[in-house]
CSV table of N, CA and C in Angstrom, one decimal:
chain,number,residue,atom,x,y,z
A,1,MET,N,0.8,-1.2,0.0
A,1,MET,CA,0.0,0.0,0.0
A,1,MET,C,0.9,1.2,0.0
A,2,LYS,N,0.6,2.2,-1.0
A,2,LYS,CA,1.4,3.4,-1.1
A,2,LYS,C,0.7,4.5,-0.3
A,3,LEU,N,1.5,5.2,0.5
A,3,LEU,CA,1.0,6.4,1.2
A,3,LEU,C,1.1,7.6,0.3
A,4,PRO,N,0.1,8.5,0.3
A,4,PRO,CA,0.3,9.7,-0.5
A,4,PRO,C,1.3,10.6,0.1
A,5,VAL,N,2.1,11.3,-0.7
A,5,VAL,CA,3.1,12.2,-0.2
A,5,VAL,C,2.6,13.6,-0.5
A,6,THR,N,2.4,14.4,0.5
A,6,THR,CA,2.0,15.8,0.4
A,6,THR,C,3.0,16.7,1.2
A,7,PHE,N,3.3,17.8,0.6
A,7,PHE,CA,4.1,18.8,1.2
A,7,PHE,C,3.4,20.1,1.3
A,8,THR,N,3.7,20.7,2.4
A,8,THR,CA,3.1,22.1,2.5
A,8,THR,C,4.1,23.1,1.9
A,9,VAL,N,3.6,24.3,1.6
A,9,VAL,CA,4.5,25.3,1.0
A,9,VAL,C,5.7,25.5,1.9
A,10,PHE,N,5.5,25.6,3.2
A,10,PHE,CA,6.5,25.8,4.2
A,10,PHE,C,7.6,24.7,4.0
A,11,GLU,N,7.2,23.5,3.9
A,11,GLU,CA,8.2,22.4,3.8
A,11,GLU,C,9.0,22.5,2.5
A,12,ILE,N,8.3,22.9,1.4
A,12,ILE,CA,9.0,23.0,0.2
A,12,ILE,C,10.0,24.1,0.2
A,13,VAL,N,9.6,25.3,0.8
A,13,VAL,CA,10.5,26.4,0.9
A,13,VAL,C,11.7,26.1,1.8
A,14,LEU,N,11.4,25.5,2.9
A,14,LEU,CA,12.5,25.1,3.8
A,14,LEU,C,13.5,24.1,3.2
A,15,THR,N,13.0,23.2,2.4
A,15,THR,CA,13.9,22.2,1.7
A,15,THR,C,14.7,23.0,0.7
A,16,LEU,N,14.2,23.9,-0.1
A,16,LEU,CA,14.9,24.7,-1.0
A,16,LEU,C,16.0,25.5,-0.4
A,17,ILE,N,15.7,26.1,0.8
A,17,ILE,CA,16.7,26.9,1.5
A,17,ILE,C,17.8,26.0,2.0
A,18,LEU,N,17.5,24.9,2.5
A,18,LEU,CA,18.5,23.9,3.0
A,18,LEU,C,19.4,23.4,1.9
A,19,ILE,N,18.8,23.2,0.7
A,19,ILE,CA,19.6,22.7,-0.4
A,19,ILE,C,20.4,23.8,-1.1
A,20,LEU,N,19.7,24.9,-1.4
A,20,LEU,CA,20.3,26.0,-2.2
A,20,LEU,C,21.1,27.0,-1.4
A,21,GLY,N,20.8,27.1,-0.1
A,21,GLY,CA,21.5,28.1,0.7
A,21,GLY,C,23.0,28.0,0.7
A,22,PRO,N,23.5,26.8,1.0
A,22,PRO,CA,25.0,26.6,1.0
A,22,PRO,C,25.6,26.9,-0.3
A,23,MET,N,24.9,26.6,-1.4
A,23,MET,CA,25.5,26.9,-2.8
A,23,MET,C,25.6,28.4,-3.0
A,24,ILE,N,24.6,29.2,-2.6
A,24,ILE,CA,24.6,30.6,-2.7
A,24,ILE,C,25.7,31.2,-1.8
A,25,ALA,N,25.8,30.7,-0.6
A,25,ALA,CA,26.8,31.3,0.3
A,25,ALA,C,28.2,31.0,-0.3
A,26,ARG,N,28.5,29.9,-0.8
A,26,ARG,CA,29.8,29.6,-1.4
A,26,ARG,C,30.0,30.5,-2.6
A,27,GLY,N,29.0,30.9,-3.4
A,27,GLY,CA,29.2,31.8,-4.5
A,27,GLY,C,29.6,33.1,-4.0
A,28,ASP,N,29.1,33.6,-2.9
A,28,ASP,CA,29.5,35.0,-2.4
A,28,ASP,C,30.9,35.0,-1.9
A,29,GLU,N,31.3,33.9,-1.3
A,29,GLU,CA,32.7,33.8,-0.8
A,29,GLU,C,33.7,33.9,-1.9
A,30,SER,N,33.4,33.3,-3.0
A,30,SER,CA,34.3,33.3,-4.2
A,30,SER,C,34.5,34.7,-4.7
A,31,LYS,N,33.6,35.6,-4.5
A,31,LYS,CA,33.7,37.0,-5.0
A,31,LYS,C,34.7,37.8,-4.2
A,32,SER,N,35.1,37.3,-2.9
A,32,SER,CA,36.1,38.0,-2.1
A,32,SER,C,37.4,37.9,-2.8
A,33,ARG,N,38.2,38.9,-2.7
A,33,ARG,CA,39.6,38.9,-3.2
A,33,ARG,C,40.5,39.8,-2.4
A,34,PRO,N,41.8,39.6,-2.5
A,34,PRO,CA,42.7,40.4,-1.7
A,34,PRO,C,42.6,41.9,-2.2
A,35,VAL,N,42.9,42.8,-1.3
A,35,VAL,CA,42.9,44.2,-1.6
A,35,VAL,C,44.2,44.4,-2.5
A,36,SER,N,44.1,45.2,-3.5
A,36,SER,CA,45.3,45.4,-4.4
A,36,SER,C,46.5,45.9,-3.7
A,37,ASP,N,47.7,45.4,-4.2
A,37,ASP,CA,48.9,45.8,-3.6
A,37,ASP,C,49.1,47.3,-3.6
A,38,ARG,N,48.7,48.0,-4.6
A,38,ARG,CA,48.8,49.4,-4.7
A,38,ARG,C,48.0,50.1,-3.6
A,39,VAL,N,46.8,49.7,-3.4
A,39,VAL,CA,46.0,50.3,-2.3
A,39,VAL,C,46.6,50.0,-1.0
A,40,CYS,N,47.0,48.8,-0.8
A,40,CYS,CA,47.7,48.4,0.5
A,40,CYS,C,48.9,49.3,0.8
A,41,ALA,N,49.7,49.5,-0.2
A,41,ALA,CA,50.9,50.4,0.0
A,41,ALA,C,50.5,51.8,0.3
A,42,LYS,N,49.6,52.4,-0.4
A,42,LYS,CA,49.2,53.7,-0.2
A,42,LYS,C,48.6,53.9,1.2
A,43,LEU,N,47.7,53.0,1.6
A,43,LEU,CA,47.1,53.1,3.0
A,43,LEU,C,48.1,52.9,4.1
A,44,GLU,N,49.0,51.9,3.8
A,44,GLU,CA,50.1,51.7,4.8
A,44,GLU,C,50.9,52.9,5.0
A,45,ALA,N,51.3,53.6,3.9
A,45,ALA,CA,52.1,54.8,4.0
A,45,ALA,C,51.3,55.9,4.7
A,46,LEU,N,50.0,56.0,4.4
A,46,LEU,CA,49.2,57.1,5.1
A,46,LEU,C,49.1,56.8,6.6
A,47,PHE,N,48.8,55.6,7.0
A,47,PHE,CA,48.7,55.3,8.4
A,47,PHE,C,50.0,55.5,9.1
A,48,LYS,N,51.2,55.1,8.5
A,48,LYS,CA,52.5,55.3,9.1
A,48,LYS,C,52.7,56.8,9.3
A,49,LYS,N,52.3,57.6,8.4
A,49,LYS,CA,52.5,59.1,8.5
A,49,LYS,C,51.6,59.7,9.6
A,50,HIS,N,50.4,59.3,9.7
A,50,HIS,CA,49.4,60.0,10.6
A,50,HIS,C,49.2,59.2,11.9
A,51,SER,N,49.4,58.0,11.9
A,51,SER,CA,49.2,57.1,13.1
A,51,SER,C,50.3,56.0,13.1
A,52,PRO,N,51.6,56.5,13.4
A,52,PRO,CA,52.7,55.5,13.3
A,52,PRO,C,52.6,54.3,14.2
A,53,LYS,N,51.8,54.4,15.3
A,53,LYS,CA,51.7,53.2,16.2
A,53,LYS,C,50.7,52.2,15.8
A,54,ALA,N,49.9,52.5,14.7
A,54,ALA,CA,48.9,51.6,14.3
A,54,ALA,C,49.5,50.3,13.7
A,55,THR,N,48.8,49.2,14.0
A,55,THR,CA,49.3,48.0,13.5
A,55,THR,C,48.5,47.7,12.2
A,56,PHE,N,49.2,47.0,11.3
A,56,PHE,CA,48.7,46.7,10.0
A,56,PHE,C,48.7,45.2,9.8
A,57,GLU,N,47.5,44.7,9.3
A,57,GLU,CA,47.4,43.2,9.1
A,57,GLU,C,46.8,43.0,7.8
A,58,ASN,N,47.4,42.3,6.9
A,58,ASN,CA,46.9,41.9,5.6
A,58,ASN,C,46.4,40.4,5.7
A,59,GLN,N,45.1,40.2,5.6
A,59,GLN,CA,44.6,38.9,5.7
A,59,GLN,C,44.1,38.3,4.4
A,60,GLY,N,44.7,38.8,3.3
A,60,GLY,CA,44.4,38.3,2.0
A,60,GLY,C,42.9,38.5,1.6
A,61,VAL,N,42.2,37.5,1.3
A,61,VAL,CA,40.8,37.6,0.9
A,61,VAL,C,39.9,38.1,2.1
A,62,ASN,N,40.4,38.1,3.3
A,62,ASN,CA,39.7,38.6,4.5
A,62,ASN,C,40.0,40.0,4.8
A,63,GLY,N,40.6,40.7,3.8
A,63,GLY,CA,40.8,42.2,3.9
A,63,GLY,C,42.1,42.6,4.6
A,64,ILE,N,42.2,43.9,4.7
A,64,ILE,CA,43.3,44.5,5.5
A,64,ILE,C,42.8,45.3,6.6
A,65,HIS,N,43.6,45.4,7.7
A,65,HIS,CA,43.1,46.0,8.9
A,65,HIS,C,44.2,46.9,9.6
A,66,PHE,N,43.8,48.1,10.0
A,66,PHE,CA,44.7,49.0,10.7
A,66,PHE,C,44.0,49.3,12.1
A,67,GLU,N,44.8,49.3,13.1
A,67,GLU,CA,44.2,49.7,14.4
A,67,GLU,C,45.2,50.2,15.4
A,68,HIS,N,44.8,51.1,16.2
A,68,HIS,CA,45.6,51.6,17.3
A,68,HIS,C,44.6,52.2,18.4
A,69,GLU,N,44.9,51.9,19.6
A,69,GLU,CA,44.1,52.4,20.7
A,69,GLU,C,42.6,52.2,20.5
A,70,VAL,N,42.2,50.9,20.5
A,70,VAL,CA,40.8,50.5,20.2
A,70,VAL,C,40.2,49.9,21.4
A,71,LYS,N,38.9,50.2,21.7
A,71,LYS,CA,38.2,49.5,22.8
A,71,LYS,C,36.8,49.1,22.4
A,72,THR,N,36.1,48.4,23.2
A,72,THR,CA,34.8,48.0,23.0
A,72,THR,C,33.8,49.0,23.6
A,73,PHE,N,32.9,49.5,22.8
A,73,PHE,CA,31.9,50.5,23.3
A,73,PHE,C,30.5,49.8,23.4
A,74,GLU,N,29.8,50.3,24.4
A,74,GLU,CA,28.4,49.8,24.6
A,74,GLU,C,27.5,50.7,23.7
A,75,VAL,N,26.7,50.2,22.8
A,75,VAL,CA,25.9,51.0,22.0
A,75,VAL,C,24.4,50.7,22.4
A,76,PRO,N,23.7,51.8,22.9
A,76,PRO,CA,22.3,51.6,23.3
A,76,PRO,C,21.5,51.2,22.1
A,77,ASP,N,20.5,50.4,22.3
A,77,ASP,CA,19.5,50.0,21.2
A,77,ASP,C,18.4,51.1,21.2
A,78,ASN,N,18.5,52.0,20.2
A,78,ASN,CA,17.5,53.1,20.0
A,78,ASN,C,16.5,52.7,19.0
A,79,GLY,N,16.6,51.6,18.4
A,79,GLY,CA,15.6,51.2,17.4
A,79,GLY,C,14.3,50.8,17.9
A,80,PRO,N,13.3,50.6,17.0
A,80,PRO,CA,11.9,50.3,17.5
A,80,PRO,C,11.9,48.9,18.0
A,81,LYS,N,11.0,48.6,19.0
A,81,LYS,CA,10.9,47.3,19.6
A,81,LYS,C,10.6,46.3,18.5
A,82,GLY,N,11.4,45.2,18.5
A,82,GLY,CA,11.2,44.1,17.5
A,82,GLY,C,11.8,44.4,16.2
A,83,GLY,N,12.3,45.6,16.0
A,83,GLY,CA,12.9,46.0,14.7
A,83,GLY,C,14.4,45.6,14.7
A,84,LYS,N,15.0,45.9,13.5
A,84,LYS,CA,16.4,45.7,13.3
A,84,LYS,C,17.2,46.6,14.1
A,85,HIS,N,18.3,46.2,14.8
A,85,HIS,CA,19.2,47.1,15.5
A,85,HIS,C,20.6,46.6,15.4
A,86,GLU,N,21.5,47.5,15.8
A,86,GLU,CA,22.9,47.1,15.7
A,86,GLU,C,23.4,46.3,16.9
A,87,THR,N,24.5,45.7,16.8
A,87,THR,CA,25.1,45.0,17.9
A,87,THR,C,25.3,45.9,19.1
A,88,GLU,N,25.1,45.4,20.3
A,88,GLU,CA,25.1,46.2,21.5
A,88,GLU,C,26.6,46.6,21.8
A,89,LYS,N,27.5,45.8,21.4
A,89,LYS,CA,28.9,46.1,21.7
A,89,LYS,C,29.7,46.2,20.4
A,90,GLN,N,30.4,47.3,20.2
A,90,GLN,CA,31.1,47.6,19.0
A,90,GLN,C,32.5,48.1,19.3
A,91,ARG,N,33.5,47.7,18.5
A,91,ARG,CA,34.8,48.1,18.6
A,91,ARG,C,35.0,49.5,18.0
A,92,GLY,N,35.7,50.4,18.6
A,92,GLY,CA,35.9,51.7,18.0
A,92,GLY,C,37.2,52.3,18.6
A,93,PRO,N,37.7,53.4,18.1
A,93,PRO,CA,38.9,54.0,18.5
A,93,PRO,C,38.7,54.9,19.8
A,94,LYS,N,39.7,54.9,20.6
A,94,LYS,CA,39.8,55.8,21.8
A,94,LYS,C,40.1,57.2,21.2
A,95,LYS,N,40.4,58.2,22.1
A,95,LYS,CA,40.6,59.6,21.7
A,95,LYS,C,41.7,59.7,20.7
A,96,ARG,N,42.8,59.0,20.8
A,96,ARG,CA,44.0,59.1,19.8
A,96,ARG,C,44.1,57.9,19.0
A,97,GLY,N,43.0,57.1,18.9
A,97,GLY,CA,43.1,55.8,18.2
A,97,GLY,C,42.6,55.9,16.7
A,98,ILE,N,42.6,54.8,16.1
A,98,ILE,CA,42.1,54.6,14.7
A,98,ILE,C,41.7,53.2,14.5
A,99,LEU,N,40.8,52.9,13.6
A,99,LEU,CA,40.3,51.6,13.3
A,99,LEU,C,39.9,51.6,11.8
A,100,CYS,N,40.4,50.7,11.0
A,100,CYS,CA,40.1,50.7,9.6
A,100,CYS,C,40.1,49.3,9.1
A,101,SER,N,39.1,48.9,8.3
A,101,SER,CA,39.0,47.6,7.7
A,101,SER,C,38.6,47.9,6.2
A,102,VAL,N,39.3,47.2,5.3
A,102,VAL,CA,39.1,47.3,3.9
A,102,VAL,C,39.0,45.9,3.3
A,103,TYR,N,37.9,45.6,2.6
A,103,TYR,CA,37.6,44.4,1.9
A,103,TYR,C,37.4,44.6,0.4
A,104,SER,N,37.8,43.6,-0.4
A,104,SER,CA,37.7,43.8,-1.8
A,104,SER,C,36.8,42.6,-2.4
A,105,HIS,N,35.9,43.0,-3.3
A,105,HIS,CA,35.0,42.0,-3.9
A,105,HIS,C,34.9,42.3,-5.4
A,106,SER,N,34.6,41.2,-6.1
A,106,SER,CA,34.4,41.4,-7.6
A,106,SER,C,33.1,42.1,-7.8
A,107,GLY,N,33.1,42.8,-8.9
A,107,GLY,CA,31.8,43.5,-9.4
A,107,GLY,C,31.5,44.7,-8.6
A,108,PRO,N,30.4,45.4,-9.0
A,108,PRO,CA,30.0,46.6,-8.3
A,108,PRO,C,29.3,46.3,-7.0
A,109,TYR,N,29.2,47.3,-6.1
A,109,TYR,CA,28.5,47.1,-4.9
A,109,TYR,C,27.0,47.0,-5.1
A,110,VAL,N,26.4,45.9,-4.5
A,110,VAL,CA,25.0,45.8,-4.7
A,110,VAL,C,24.3,45.6,-3.3
A,111,GLY,N,24.9,46.1,-2.3
A,111,GLY,CA,24.5,45.9,-0.9
A,111,GLY,C,23.3,46.8,-0.6
A,112,GLN,N,22.8,46.7,0.7
A,112,GLN,CA,21.6,47.4,1.1
A,112,GLN,C,21.9,48.9,1.6
A,113,LEU,N,23.2,49.2,2.0
A,113,LEU,CA,23.4,50.5,2.5
A,113,LEU,C,23.3,51.6,1.5
A,114,ALA,N,22.4,52.5,1.8
A,114,ALA,CA,22.2,53.7,0.9
A,114,ALA,C,23.3,54.7,1.2
A,115,LEU,N,24.2,54.8,0.2
A,115,LEU,CA,25.3,55.8,0.3
A,115,LEU,C,24.9,57.1,-0.3
A,116,SER,N,25.6,58.2,0.1
A,116,SER,CA,25.3,59.5,-0.5
A,116,SER,C,25.5,59.4,-2.0
A,117,PRO,N,24.8,60.3,-2.7
A,117,PRO,CA,25.0,60.2,-4.2
A,117,PRO,C,26.4,60.6,-4.6
A,118,VAL,N,26.9,59.9,-5.6
A,118,VAL,CA,28.2,60.2,-6.1
A,118,VAL,C,28.2,61.4,-6.9
A,119,THR,N,29.2,62.3,-6.6
A,119,THR,CA,29.4,63.5,-7.5
A,119,THR,C,30.7,63.3,-8.1
A,120,LYS,N,31.0,64.0,-9.2
A,120,LYS,CA,32.2,63.9,-9.9
A,120,LYS,C,33.4,64.1,-9.0
A,121,GLY,N,34.3,63.1,-9.0
A,121,GLY,CA,35.5,63.2,-8.2
A,121,GLY,C,35.3,62.8,-6.7
A,122,LYS,N,34.2,62.3,-6.4
A,122,LYS,CA,33.9,61.9,-5.0
A,122,LYS,C,33.4,60.5,-5.0
A,123,VAL,N,33.8,59.8,-3.9
A,123,VAL,CA,33.4,58.4,-3.7
A,123,VAL,C,32.1,58.4,-2.9
A,124,ALA,N,31.2,57.5,-3.2
A,124,ALA,CA,29.9,57.4,-2.4
A,124,ALA,C,30.3,57.0,-1.0
A,125,GLN,N,29.7,57.7,0.0
A,125,GLN,CA,30.1,57.4,1.4
A,125,GLN,C,28.9,57.7,2.3
A,126,TYR,N,29.1,57.2,3.5
A,126,TYR,CA,28.1,57.4,4.6
A,126,TYR,C,28.9,57.6,5.9
A,127,LEU,N,28.6,58.7,6.6
A,127,LEU,CA,29.3,59.0,7.8
A,127,LEU,C,28.3,58.9,9.0
A,128,LYS,N,28.7,58.1,9.9
A,128,LYS,CA,27.8,57.8,11.1
A,128,LYS,C,28.5,58.4,12.3
A,129,ASP,N,27.9,59.2,13.1
A,129,ASP,CA,28.4,59.8,14.3
A,129,ASP,C,28.0,58.9,15.5
A,130,ARG,N,28.9,58.2,16.1
A,130,ARG,CA,28.6,57.3,17.2
A,130,ARG,C,29.0,58.0,18.5
A,131,LYS,N,29.0,59.3,18.6
A,131,LYS,CA,29.3,60.1,19.8
A,131,LYS,C,30.8,60.0,20.2
A,132,GLU,N,31.3,58.9,20.6
A,132,GLU,CA,32.7,58.7,21.0
A,132,GLU,C,33.6,58.7,19.8
A,133,TYR,N,33.1,58.3,18.7
A,133,TYR,CA,33.9,58.3,17.4
A,133,TYR,C,33.0,58.4,16.2
A,134,LYS,N,33.5,58.6,15.1
A,134,LYS,CA,32.8,58.6,13.8
A,134,LYS,C,33.2,57.5,13.0
A,135,GLN,N,32.3,57.0,12.2
A,135,GLN,CA,32.5,55.9,11.3
A,135,GLN,C,32.2,56.3,9.9
A,136,LEU,N,33.2,56.2,9.0
A,136,LEU,CA,33.1,56.6,7.6
A,136,LEU,C,33.0,55.3,6.8
A,137,LEU,N,31.9,55.1,6.1
A,137,LEU,CA,31.8,53.9,5.2
A,137,LEU,C,31.9,54.3,3.8
A,138,MET,N,32.7,53.7,3.0
A,138,MET,CA,32.8,54.0,1.6
A,138,MET,C,32.9,52.7,0.7
A,139,VAL,N,32.4,52.8,-0.5
A,139,VAL,CA,32.4,51.7,-1.4
A,139,VAL,C,32.9,52.1,-2.8
A,140,PRO,N,34.2,52.4,-2.9
A,140,PRO,CA,34.7,52.8,-4.2
A,140,PRO,C,34.7,51.6,-5.2
A,141,TYR,N,34.5,51.9,-6.5
A,141,TYR,CA,34.4,50.8,-7.5
A,141,TYR,C,35.3,51.2,-8.7
A,142,SER,N,36.1,50.3,-9.1
A,142,SER,CA,37.0,50.4,-10.2
A,142,SER,C,36.4,49.7,-11.4
A,143,LYS,N,35.9,50.5,-12.4
A,143,LYS,CA,35.3,49.8,-13.6
A,143,LYS,C,36.4,49.0,-14.3
A,144,ARG,N,37.6,49.5,-14.4
A,144,ARG,CA,38.7,48.8,-15.2
A,144,ARG,C,38.9,47.4,-14.6
A,145,SER,N,38.9,47.3,-13.2
A,145,SER,CA,39.2,46.0,-12.6
A,145,SER,C,37.9,45.3,-12.3
A,146,ASP,N,36.8,45.9,-12.4
A,146,ASP,CA,35.5,45.4,-12.0
A,146,ASP,C,35.5,44.9,-10.6
A,147,VAL,N,36.0,45.7,-9.7
A,147,VAL,CA,36.1,45.4,-8.3
A,147,VAL,C,35.7,46.6,-7.4
A,148,HIS,N,35.0,46.3,-6.3
A,148,HIS,CA,34.6,47.3,-5.4
A,148,HIS,C,35.3,47.0,-4.0
A,149,MET,N,35.6,48.0,-3.3
A,149,MET,CA,36.1,47.8,-1.9
A,149,MET,C,35.0,48.3,-0.9
A,150,TRP,N,34.9,47.5,0.2
A,150,TRP,CA,34.0,47.9,1.3
A,150,TRP,C,35.0,48.5,2.3
A,151,VAL,N,34.9,49.7,2.7
A,151,VAL,CA,35.8,50.4,3.5
A,151,VAL,C,35.1,51.0,4.8
A,152,ALA,N,35.6,50.6,5.9
A,152,ALA,CA,35.0,51.1,7.2
A,152,ALA,C,36.2,51.8,8.0
A,153,LEU,N,36.1,53.1,8.1
A,153,LEU,CA,37.2,53.8,8.9
A,153,LEU,C,36.5,54.5,10.1
A,154,SER,N,37.0,54.1,11.3
A,154,SER,CA,36.4,54.7,12.5
A,154,SER,C,37.5,55.6,13.1
A,155,PHE,N,37.2,56.8,13.5
A,155,PHE,CA,38.1,57.8,14.0
A,155,PHE,C,37.5,58.7,15.0
A,156,PRO,N,38.4,59.3,15.9
A,156,PRO,CA,37.8,60.2,17.0
A,156,PRO,C,37.4,61.5,16.3
A,157,PRO,N,36.5,62.2,17.0
A,157,PRO,CA,36.0,63.5,16.4
A,157,PRO,C,37.1,64.5,16.1
A,158,ASP,N,38.2,64.5,16.8
A,158,ASP,CA,39.3,65.5,16.6
A,158,ASP,C,40.4,65.0,15.6
A,159,VAL,N,40.1,64.0,14.7
A,159,VAL,CA,41.1,63.5,13.8
A,159,VAL,C,41.6,64.6,12.9
A,160,ASP,N,42.8,64.5,12.5
A,160,ASP,CA,43.5,65.5,11.6
A,160,ASP,C,42.7,65.4,10.3
A,161,GLU,N,42.2,66.6,9.9
A,161,GLU,CA,41.5,66.7,8.6
A,161,GLU,C,42.3,66.3,7.4
A,162,ALA,N,43.6,66.6,7.5
A,162,ALA,CA,44.5,66.2,6.4
A,162,ALA,C,44.6,64.7,6.2
A,163,PHE,N,44.5,64.0,7.3
A,163,PHE,CA,44.4,62.5,7.2
A,163,PHE,C,43.2,62.1,6.4
A,164,LEU,N,42.0,62.6,6.8
A,164,LEU,CA,40.8,62.3,6.1
A,164,LEU,C,40.8,62.6,4.7
A,165,GLU,N,41.4,63.8,4.3
A,165,GLU,CA,41.4,64.2,2.9
A,165,GLU,C,42.3,63.2,2.2
A,166,ASP,N,43.5,62.9,2.7
A,166,ASP,CA,44.4,61.9,2.0
A,166,ASP,C,43.7,60.5,1.9
A,167,PHE,N,43.0,60.1,2.9
A,167,PHE,CA,42.3,58.8,2.9
A,167,PHE,C,41.2,58.8,1.8
A,168,ARG,N,40.4,59.9,1.7
A,168,ARG,CA,39.4,60.0,0.7
A,168,ARG,C,40.0,60.0,-0.7
A,169,GLN,N,41.2,60.6,-0.8
A,169,GLN,CA,41.9,60.7,-2.1
A,169,GLN,C,42.3,59.4,-2.6
A,170,ILE,N,42.8,58.5,-1.7
A,170,ILE,CA,43.2,57.1,-2.0
A,170,ILE,C,42.0,56.4,-2.6
A,171,MET,N,40.8,56.6,-1.9
A,171,MET,CA,39.6,55.9,-2.4
A,171,MET,C,39.2,56.4,-3.8
A,172,THR,N,39.3,57.7,-4.0
A,172,THR,CA,38.9,58.3,-5.3
A,172,THR,C,39.9,57.9,-6.3
A,173,ASP,N,41.2,57.8,-6.0
A,173,ASP,CA,42.2,57.3,-7.0
A,173,ASP,C,41.8,55.8,-7.4
A,174,PHE,N,41.4,55.0,-6.5
A,174,PHE,CA,41.1,53.6,-6.8
A,174,PHE,C,39.9,53.6,-7.7
A,175,GLU,N,38.9,54.5,-7.4
A,175,GLU,CA,37.7,54.5,-8.3
A,175,GLU,C,38.0,55.0,-9.7
A,176,ASN,N,38.9,56.0,-9.8
A,176,ASN,CA,39.2,56.6,-11.0
A,176,ASN,C,40.3,55.8,-11.8
A,177,ASP,N,40.8,54.7,-11.2
A,177,ASP,CA,41.8,53.9,-11.9
A,177,ASP,C,41.3,53.3,-13.2
A,178,THR,N,41.8,53.9,-14.3
A,178,THR,CA,41.3,53.5,-15.6
A,178,THR,C,42.4,52.9,-16.4
């Protein structure tokens, strides 16, 4: 005697997620790539000039990282109840510190973060004031290389403006690399 096999929509969707999910995740990982040697060299020189005690770590496809005088901050949840909110603890720089991570991925940025409109000679960016420090997010894209970088720079409010200008110029140079 054969038993009838019936599936609910939920069971079908769950099965597809379990089967296709790992394949999709593997595809995203393959898009990661090392940050270009030229960008690494420019950023390393910039950080040595403005923050000589900052440590530099190149993790290949897991990006490059600079940091000095960093601590964990408690971030209050100001979002709506049941809504999306940020992690309650986040690493950020102390008064004379700096924190920067740069990741490189194939293709243009297609993420959810709405960045400021791009104007000629400027890289799309988003600046978040976290009270104790500011966080600058940028996503420069090189058409020639078909690569975008995800850049997160956290700095104290009294950071040297020349440093920020030089940092933004490196991102603009990457984007204008033709």
